[in-house]
Coordinates of C-alpha atoms and ligand atoms in Angstrom, one line a residue:
X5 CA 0.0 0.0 0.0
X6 CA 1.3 3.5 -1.0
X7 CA 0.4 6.9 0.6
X8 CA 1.6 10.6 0.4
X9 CA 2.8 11.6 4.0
X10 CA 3.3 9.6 6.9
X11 CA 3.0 11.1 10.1
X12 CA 4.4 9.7 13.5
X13 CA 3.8 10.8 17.1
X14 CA 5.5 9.6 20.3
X15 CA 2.7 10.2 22.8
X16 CA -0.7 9.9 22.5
X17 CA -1.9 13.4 23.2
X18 CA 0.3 14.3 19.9
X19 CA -1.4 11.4 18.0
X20 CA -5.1 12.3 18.9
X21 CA -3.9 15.6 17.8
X22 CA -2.8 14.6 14.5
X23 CA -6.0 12.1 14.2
X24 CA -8.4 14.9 15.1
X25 CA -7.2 16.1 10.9
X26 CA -7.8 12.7 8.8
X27 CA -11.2 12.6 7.6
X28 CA -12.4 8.7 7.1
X29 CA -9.4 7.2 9.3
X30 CA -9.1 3.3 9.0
X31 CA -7.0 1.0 10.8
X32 CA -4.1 -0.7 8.8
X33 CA -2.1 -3.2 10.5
X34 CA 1.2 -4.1 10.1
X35 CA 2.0 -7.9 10.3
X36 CA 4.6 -7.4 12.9
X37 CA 1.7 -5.8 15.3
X38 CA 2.4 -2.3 14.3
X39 CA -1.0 -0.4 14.2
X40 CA -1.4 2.6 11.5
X41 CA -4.5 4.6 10.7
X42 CA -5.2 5.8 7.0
X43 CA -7.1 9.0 6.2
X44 CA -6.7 12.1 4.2
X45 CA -5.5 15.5 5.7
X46 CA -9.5 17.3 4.3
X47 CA -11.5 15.8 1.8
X48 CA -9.4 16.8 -1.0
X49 CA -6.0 16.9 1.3
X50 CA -3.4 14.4 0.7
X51 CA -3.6 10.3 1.9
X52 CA -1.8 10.2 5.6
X53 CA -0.7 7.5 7.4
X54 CA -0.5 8.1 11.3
X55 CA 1.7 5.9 13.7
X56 CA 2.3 6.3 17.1
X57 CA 5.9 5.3 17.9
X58 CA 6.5 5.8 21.7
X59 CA 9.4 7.6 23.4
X60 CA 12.7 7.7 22.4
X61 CA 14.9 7.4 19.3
X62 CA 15.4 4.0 19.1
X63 CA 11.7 2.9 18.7
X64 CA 11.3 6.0 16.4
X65 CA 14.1 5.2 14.0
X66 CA 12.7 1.4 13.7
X67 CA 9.0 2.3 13.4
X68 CA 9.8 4.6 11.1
X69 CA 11.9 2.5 8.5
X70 CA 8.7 0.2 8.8
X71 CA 6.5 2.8 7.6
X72 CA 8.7 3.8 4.8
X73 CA 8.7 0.4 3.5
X74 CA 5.1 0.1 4.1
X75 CA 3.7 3.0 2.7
X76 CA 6.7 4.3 0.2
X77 CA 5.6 8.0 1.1
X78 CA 6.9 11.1 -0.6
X79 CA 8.3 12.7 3.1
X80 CA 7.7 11.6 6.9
X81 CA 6.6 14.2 9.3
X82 CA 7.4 14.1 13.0
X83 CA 4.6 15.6 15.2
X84 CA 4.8 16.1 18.6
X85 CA 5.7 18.6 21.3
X86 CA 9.4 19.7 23.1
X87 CA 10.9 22.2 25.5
X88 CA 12.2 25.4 24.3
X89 CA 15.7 25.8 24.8
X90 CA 15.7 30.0 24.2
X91 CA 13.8 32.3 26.0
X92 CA 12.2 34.1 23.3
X93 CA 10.4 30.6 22.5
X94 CA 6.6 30.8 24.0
X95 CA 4.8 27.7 25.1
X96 CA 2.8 26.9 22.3
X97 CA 4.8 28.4 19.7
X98 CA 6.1 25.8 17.0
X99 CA 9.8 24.8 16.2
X100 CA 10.4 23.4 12.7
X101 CA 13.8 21.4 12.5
X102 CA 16.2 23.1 10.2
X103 CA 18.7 20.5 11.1
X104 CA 18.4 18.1 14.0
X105 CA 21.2 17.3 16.2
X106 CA 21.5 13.8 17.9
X107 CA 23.7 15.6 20.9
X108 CA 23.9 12.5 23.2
X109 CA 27.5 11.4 20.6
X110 CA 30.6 12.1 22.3
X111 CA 33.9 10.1 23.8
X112 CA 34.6 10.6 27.1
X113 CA 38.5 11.0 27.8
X114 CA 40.6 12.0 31.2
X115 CA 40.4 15.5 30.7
X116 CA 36.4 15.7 30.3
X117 CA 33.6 14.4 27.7
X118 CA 34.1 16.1 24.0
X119 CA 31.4 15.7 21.8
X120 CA 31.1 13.8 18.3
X121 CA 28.1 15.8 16.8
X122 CA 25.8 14.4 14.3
X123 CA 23.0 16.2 12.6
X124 CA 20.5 15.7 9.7
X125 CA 19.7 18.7 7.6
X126 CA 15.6 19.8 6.2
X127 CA 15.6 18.7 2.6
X128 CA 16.1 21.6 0.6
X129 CA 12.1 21.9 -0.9
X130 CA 11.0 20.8 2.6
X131 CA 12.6 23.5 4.3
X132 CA 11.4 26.3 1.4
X133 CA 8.2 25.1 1.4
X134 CA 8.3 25.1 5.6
X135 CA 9.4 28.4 5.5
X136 CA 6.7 30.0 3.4
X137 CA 4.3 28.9 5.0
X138 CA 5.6 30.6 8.1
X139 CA 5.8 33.5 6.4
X140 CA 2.6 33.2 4.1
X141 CA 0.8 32.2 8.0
X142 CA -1.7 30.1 5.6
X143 CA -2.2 27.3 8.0
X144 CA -3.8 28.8 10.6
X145 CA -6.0 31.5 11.5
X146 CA -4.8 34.7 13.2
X147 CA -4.4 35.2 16.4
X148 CA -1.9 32.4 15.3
X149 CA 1.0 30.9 17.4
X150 CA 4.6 32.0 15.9
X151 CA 6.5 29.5 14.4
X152 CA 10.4 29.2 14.1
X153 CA 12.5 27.2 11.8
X154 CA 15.8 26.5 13.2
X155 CA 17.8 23.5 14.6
X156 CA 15.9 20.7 17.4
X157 CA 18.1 18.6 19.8
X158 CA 16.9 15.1 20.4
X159 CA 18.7 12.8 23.0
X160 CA 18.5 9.9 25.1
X161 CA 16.6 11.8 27.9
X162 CA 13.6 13.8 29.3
X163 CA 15.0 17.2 29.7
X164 CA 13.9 19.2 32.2
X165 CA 16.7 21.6 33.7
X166 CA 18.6 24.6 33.1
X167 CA 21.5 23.4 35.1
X168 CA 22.4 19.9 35.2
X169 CA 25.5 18.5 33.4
X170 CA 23.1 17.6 30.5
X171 CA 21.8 20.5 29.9
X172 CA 24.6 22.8 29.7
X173 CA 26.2 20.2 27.6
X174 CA 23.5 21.1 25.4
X175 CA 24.2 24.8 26.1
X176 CA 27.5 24.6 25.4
X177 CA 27.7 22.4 22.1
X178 CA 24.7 22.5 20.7
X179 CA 24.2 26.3 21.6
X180 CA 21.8 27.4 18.6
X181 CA 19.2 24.5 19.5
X182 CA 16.1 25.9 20.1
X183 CA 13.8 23.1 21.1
X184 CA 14.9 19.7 22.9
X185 CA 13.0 16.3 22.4
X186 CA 13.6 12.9 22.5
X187 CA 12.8 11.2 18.8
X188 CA 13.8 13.4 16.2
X189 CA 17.0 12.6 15.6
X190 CA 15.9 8.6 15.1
X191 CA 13.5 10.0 12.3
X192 CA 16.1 11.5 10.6
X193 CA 18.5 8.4 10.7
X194 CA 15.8 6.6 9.2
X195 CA 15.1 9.0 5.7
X196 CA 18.5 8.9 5.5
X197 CA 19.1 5.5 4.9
X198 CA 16.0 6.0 2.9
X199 CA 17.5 7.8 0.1
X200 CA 17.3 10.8 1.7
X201 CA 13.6 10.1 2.0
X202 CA 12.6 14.2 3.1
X203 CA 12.1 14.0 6.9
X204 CA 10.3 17.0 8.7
X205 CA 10.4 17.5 12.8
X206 CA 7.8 19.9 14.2
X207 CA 7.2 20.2 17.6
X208 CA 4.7 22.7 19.7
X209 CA 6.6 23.6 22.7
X210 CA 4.6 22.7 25.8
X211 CA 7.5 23.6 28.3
X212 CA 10.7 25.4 28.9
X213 CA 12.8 22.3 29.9
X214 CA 14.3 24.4 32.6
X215 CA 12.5 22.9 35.9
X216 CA 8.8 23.4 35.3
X217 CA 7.9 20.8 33.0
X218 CA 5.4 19.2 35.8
X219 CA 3.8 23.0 36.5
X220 CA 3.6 23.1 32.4
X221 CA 2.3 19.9 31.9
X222 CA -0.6 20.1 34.4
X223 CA -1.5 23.4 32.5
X224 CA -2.6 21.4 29.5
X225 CA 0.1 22.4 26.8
X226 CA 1.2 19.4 26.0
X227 CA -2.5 19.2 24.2
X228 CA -2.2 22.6 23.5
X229 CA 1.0 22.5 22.0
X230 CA 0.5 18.7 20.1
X231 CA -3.3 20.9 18.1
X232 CA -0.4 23.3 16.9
X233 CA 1.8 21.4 15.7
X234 CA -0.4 19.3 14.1
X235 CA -2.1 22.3 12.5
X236 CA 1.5 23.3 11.2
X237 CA 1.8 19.5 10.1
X238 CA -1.1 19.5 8.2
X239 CA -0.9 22.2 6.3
X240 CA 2.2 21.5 5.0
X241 CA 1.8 17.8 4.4
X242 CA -0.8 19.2 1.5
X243 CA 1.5 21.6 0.3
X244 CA 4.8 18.8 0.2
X245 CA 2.3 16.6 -1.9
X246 CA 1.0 19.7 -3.5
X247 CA 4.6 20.9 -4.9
X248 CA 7.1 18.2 -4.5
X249 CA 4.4 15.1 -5.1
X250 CA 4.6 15.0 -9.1
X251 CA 8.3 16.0 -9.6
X252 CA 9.3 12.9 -7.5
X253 CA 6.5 10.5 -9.0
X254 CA 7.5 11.1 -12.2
X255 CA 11.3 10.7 -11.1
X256 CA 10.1 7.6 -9.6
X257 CA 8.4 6.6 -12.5
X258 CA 11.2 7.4 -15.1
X259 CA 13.4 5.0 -12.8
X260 CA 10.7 2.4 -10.7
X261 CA 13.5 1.1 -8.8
X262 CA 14.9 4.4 -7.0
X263 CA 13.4 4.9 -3.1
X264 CA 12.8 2.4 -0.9
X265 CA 15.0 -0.7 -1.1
X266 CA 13.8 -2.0 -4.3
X267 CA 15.9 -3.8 -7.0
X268 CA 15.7 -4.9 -10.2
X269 CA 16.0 -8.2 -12.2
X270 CA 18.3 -8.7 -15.1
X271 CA 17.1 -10.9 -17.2
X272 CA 18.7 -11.5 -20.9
X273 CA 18.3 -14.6 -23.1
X274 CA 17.4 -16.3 -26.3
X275 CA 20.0 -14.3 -28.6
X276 CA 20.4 -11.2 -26.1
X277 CA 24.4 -10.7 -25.1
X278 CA 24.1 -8.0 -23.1
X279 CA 21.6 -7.4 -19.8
X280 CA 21.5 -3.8 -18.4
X281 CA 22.0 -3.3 -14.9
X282 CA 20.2 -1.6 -12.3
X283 CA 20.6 -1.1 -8.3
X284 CA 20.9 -4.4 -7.0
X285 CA 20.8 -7.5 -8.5
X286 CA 18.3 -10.2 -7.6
X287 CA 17.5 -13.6 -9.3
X288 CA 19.1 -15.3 -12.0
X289 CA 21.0 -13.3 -14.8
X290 CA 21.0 -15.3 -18.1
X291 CA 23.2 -14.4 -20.7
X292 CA 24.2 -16.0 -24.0
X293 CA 22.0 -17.8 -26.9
X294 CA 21.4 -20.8 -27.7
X295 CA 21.3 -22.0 -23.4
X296 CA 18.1 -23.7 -22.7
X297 CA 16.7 -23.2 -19.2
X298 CA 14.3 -25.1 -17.4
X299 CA 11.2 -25.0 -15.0
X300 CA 13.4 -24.5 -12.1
X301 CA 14.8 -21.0 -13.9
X302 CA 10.8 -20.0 -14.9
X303 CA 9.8 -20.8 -11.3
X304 CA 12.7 -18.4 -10.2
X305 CA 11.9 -15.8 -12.6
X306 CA 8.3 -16.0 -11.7
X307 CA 8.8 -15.6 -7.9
X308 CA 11.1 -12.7 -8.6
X309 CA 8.4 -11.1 -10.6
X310 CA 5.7 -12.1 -8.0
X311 CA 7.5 -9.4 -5.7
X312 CA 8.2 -7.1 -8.2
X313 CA 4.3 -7.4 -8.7
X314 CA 3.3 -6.5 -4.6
X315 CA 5.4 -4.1 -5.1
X316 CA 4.1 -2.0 -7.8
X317 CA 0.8 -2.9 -6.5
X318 CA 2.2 -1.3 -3.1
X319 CA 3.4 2.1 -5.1
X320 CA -0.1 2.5 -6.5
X321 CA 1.4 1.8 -10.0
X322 CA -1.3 -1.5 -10.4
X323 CA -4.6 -0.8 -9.7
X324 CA -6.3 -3.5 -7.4
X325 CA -8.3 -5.8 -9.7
X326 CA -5.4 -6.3 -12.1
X327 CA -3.3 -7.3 -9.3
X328 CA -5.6 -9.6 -8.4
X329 CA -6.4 -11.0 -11.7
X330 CA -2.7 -11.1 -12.7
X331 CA -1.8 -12.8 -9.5
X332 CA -4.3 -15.6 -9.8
X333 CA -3.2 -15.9 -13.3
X334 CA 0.8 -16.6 -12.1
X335 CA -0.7 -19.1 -9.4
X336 CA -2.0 -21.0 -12.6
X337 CA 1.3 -20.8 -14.4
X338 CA 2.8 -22.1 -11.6
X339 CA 1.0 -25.5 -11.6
X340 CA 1.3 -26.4 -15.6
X341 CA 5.0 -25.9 -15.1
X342 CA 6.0 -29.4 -15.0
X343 CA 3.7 -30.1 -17.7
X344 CA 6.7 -30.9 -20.8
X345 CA 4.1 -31.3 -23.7
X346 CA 3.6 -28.9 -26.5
X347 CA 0.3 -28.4 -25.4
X348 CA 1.4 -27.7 -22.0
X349 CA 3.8 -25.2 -22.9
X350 CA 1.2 -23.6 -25.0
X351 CA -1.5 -22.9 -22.0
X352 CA 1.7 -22.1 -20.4
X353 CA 2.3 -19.3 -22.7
X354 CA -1.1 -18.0 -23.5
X355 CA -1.2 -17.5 -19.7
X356 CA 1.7 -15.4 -19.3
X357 CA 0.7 -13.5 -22.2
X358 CA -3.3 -12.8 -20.6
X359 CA -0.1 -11.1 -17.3
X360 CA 1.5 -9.6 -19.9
X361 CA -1.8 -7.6 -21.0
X362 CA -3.4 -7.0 -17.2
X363 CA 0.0 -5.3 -16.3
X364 CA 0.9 -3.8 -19.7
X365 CA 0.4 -0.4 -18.3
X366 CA 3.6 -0.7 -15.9
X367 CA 6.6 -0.8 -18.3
X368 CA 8.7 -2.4 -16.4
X369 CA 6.9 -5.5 -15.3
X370 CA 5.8 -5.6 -19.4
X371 CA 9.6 -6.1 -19.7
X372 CA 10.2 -8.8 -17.2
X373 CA 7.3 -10.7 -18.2
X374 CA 8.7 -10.8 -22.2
X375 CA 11.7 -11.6 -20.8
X376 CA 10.0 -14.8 -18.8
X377 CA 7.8 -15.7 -22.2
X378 CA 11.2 -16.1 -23.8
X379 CA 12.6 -18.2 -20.7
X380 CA 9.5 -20.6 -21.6
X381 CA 10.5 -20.9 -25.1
X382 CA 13.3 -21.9 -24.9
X383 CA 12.5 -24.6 -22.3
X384 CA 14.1 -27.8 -23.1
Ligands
8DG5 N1 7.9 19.5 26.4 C1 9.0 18.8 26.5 N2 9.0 17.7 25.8 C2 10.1 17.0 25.8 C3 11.2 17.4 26.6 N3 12.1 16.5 26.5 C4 11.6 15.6 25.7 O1 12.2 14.6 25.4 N4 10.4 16.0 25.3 C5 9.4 15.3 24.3 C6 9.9 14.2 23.7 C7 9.3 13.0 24.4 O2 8.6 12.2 23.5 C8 8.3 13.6 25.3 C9 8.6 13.3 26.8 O3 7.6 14.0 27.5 P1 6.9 13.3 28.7 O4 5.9 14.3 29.3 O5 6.3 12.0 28.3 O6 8.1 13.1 29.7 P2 8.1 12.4 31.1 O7 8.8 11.1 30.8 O8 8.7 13.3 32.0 O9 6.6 12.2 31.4 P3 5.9 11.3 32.5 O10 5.5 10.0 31.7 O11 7.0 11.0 33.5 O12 4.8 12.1 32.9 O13 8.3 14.9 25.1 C10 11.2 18.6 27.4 O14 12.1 18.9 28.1 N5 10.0 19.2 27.3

């Protein structure tokens, strides 16, 4: 299954704050356990996916991978709320990452700890896009809560002081953080290994992080600060989709296999000398005329095209009822096989030719399937 934006929250008062947005929200599961709901951001917005990943950035970096591979999305937003590092941040105002900072790296040596910084950077469009809409103020409203765009700090640990070792650590490395959380920088790690999969932080800021968390808490921001993020959120979620959606489908379309961890099959045979090679290389490769294969090397083929298949279903490239129809088409081909007669082969064919035609729209499955037919041919 495919979607535009997916959006993941690490408490649940930042969750039902992002819910409160989807119109029509239905629950997908994950077959590891993972629960996701589906919606759209407004009945014309773009298609979310919301997660709720718990504290920390360990569970946030795995969840999110699994959503990326899931739902292939065009960016992953981070909603949720954080203490303001700066005085001139208000509770309730919003803090867009520029760049996150995981600040917990660092070696500690005889003469003191010394930090090994690591920080993810807004993708470029992200960040422009982000920053208009600050300016513009289009997603919410006046009186409307100010919003800043500039670096977050995410760590290993609740912060809630001015003083302690960890927080002038902060201070003192990290010195143009404005907000502090505990997920962000997980997030990040994730698009990264994603292809740079565009990764945006926003966070209300329900406390100061200096002492009075508990005081700020009881006052309710934490639900005030999760609506205005999630307001913030929304509104640029449509506007990623909006501007950056087509350029990167049709980059993805030009080249199927970019993104998230696909690959692609060569397959070259009958007279063909030469395969082309993209990404990674899974299944057989077949080169040279004149080598006849057998129903071990369709069956391999086929299975290789059966994921390539889910997949494209997955992207929204194949409509449902010609994956359905072209899968319980392979299932047949898979059973006359070991049939060796002429006849056989023939039903063989025709039936990989009726695949051919349900997923003729999708180039590149067209491709692997000729490629297959020919495999058949020249069965010995
Ligand atoms: N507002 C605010 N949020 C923070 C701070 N540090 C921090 O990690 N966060 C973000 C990221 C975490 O997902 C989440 C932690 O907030 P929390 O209220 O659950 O923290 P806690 O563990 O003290 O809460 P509790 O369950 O003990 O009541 O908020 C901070 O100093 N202030």
């Amino acid at each position: 299954m495919s979607t535009d934006v997916v959006i993941l929250t690490a408490l649940n008062v930042e969750y039902e704050a992002v819910h409160e947005k989807l119109d029509d929200p239905r629950v997908h599961w994950h077959p590891a356990g993972t629960r996701f709901e589906t919606g759209r951001l407004g009945p014309d917005g773009c298609r979310v996916v919301l997660g709720l990943v718990g504290k920390g950035n360990h569970p946030a970096a795995v969840l999110a991978e699994r959503a990326i591979t899931e739902f292939s999305p065009l960016a992953v937003l981070f909603v949720g709320v954080a203490g303001a590092l700066w005085p001139g941040i208000e509770l309730g105002d919003v803090v867009v990452a520029s760049q996150v900072y995981a600040y917990h790296g660092g070696t500690s040596e005889d003469d003191g700890m010394k930090a090994r910084p690591k920080a993810w950077e807004i993708s470029h469009q992200a960040g422009q896009l982000a920053q208009h809409l600050i300016r513009s103020g289009g997603w919410a409203p006046e009186p409307r809560p100010k919003v800043h765009f500039g670096p977050i700090a995410a760590g290993e640990v609740v912060q809630d002081s001015r003083i302690s070792g960890q927080a002038r650590w902060v201070r003192e490395h990290y010195n143009d953080a404005l907000a502090i959380e505990m997920e962000a920088a997980g997030v990040a790690q994730a698009g990264h290994l994603n292809r740079a999969l565009p990764i945006v932080v926003i966070r209300g800021i329900s406390d100061r992080a200096d002492g009075t968390k508990v005081r700020s808490d009881g006052a309710n921001w934490q639900s005030r600060a999760s609506a205005h993020a999630a307001a913030f959120a929304a509104a640029l979620a449509n506007d990623l989709v909006k501007e950056c959606g087509d350029s990167q489908r049709q980059t993805r379309e030009r080249n199927p296999h970019m993104g998230t961890g696909t690959s692609f099959t060569n397959l070259a045979t009958g007279n063909a000398r030469v395969g082309a090679q993209y990404g990674q290389v899974i299944g057989n490769v077949t080169m040279g005329g004149g080598v006849s294969s057998g129903p071990a090397d369709v069956a391999a083929e086929l299975a290789t095209f059966r994921d390539l298949l889910k997949r494209a279903h997955r992207d929204g490239r194949l409509d449902d009822d010609s994956y359905t129809a072209a899968s319980e088409e392979l299932d047949t081909v898979t059973g006359r096989l070991d049939d060796p007669t002429p006849a056989g082969r023939g039903r063989l064919l025709v039936t990989l030719k009726k695949v051919r035609g349900l997923v003729g729209d999708s180039a590149d499955l067209a491709t692997q399937l000729a490629a297959i037919i020919s495999l058949v041919k020249d069965m010995s």
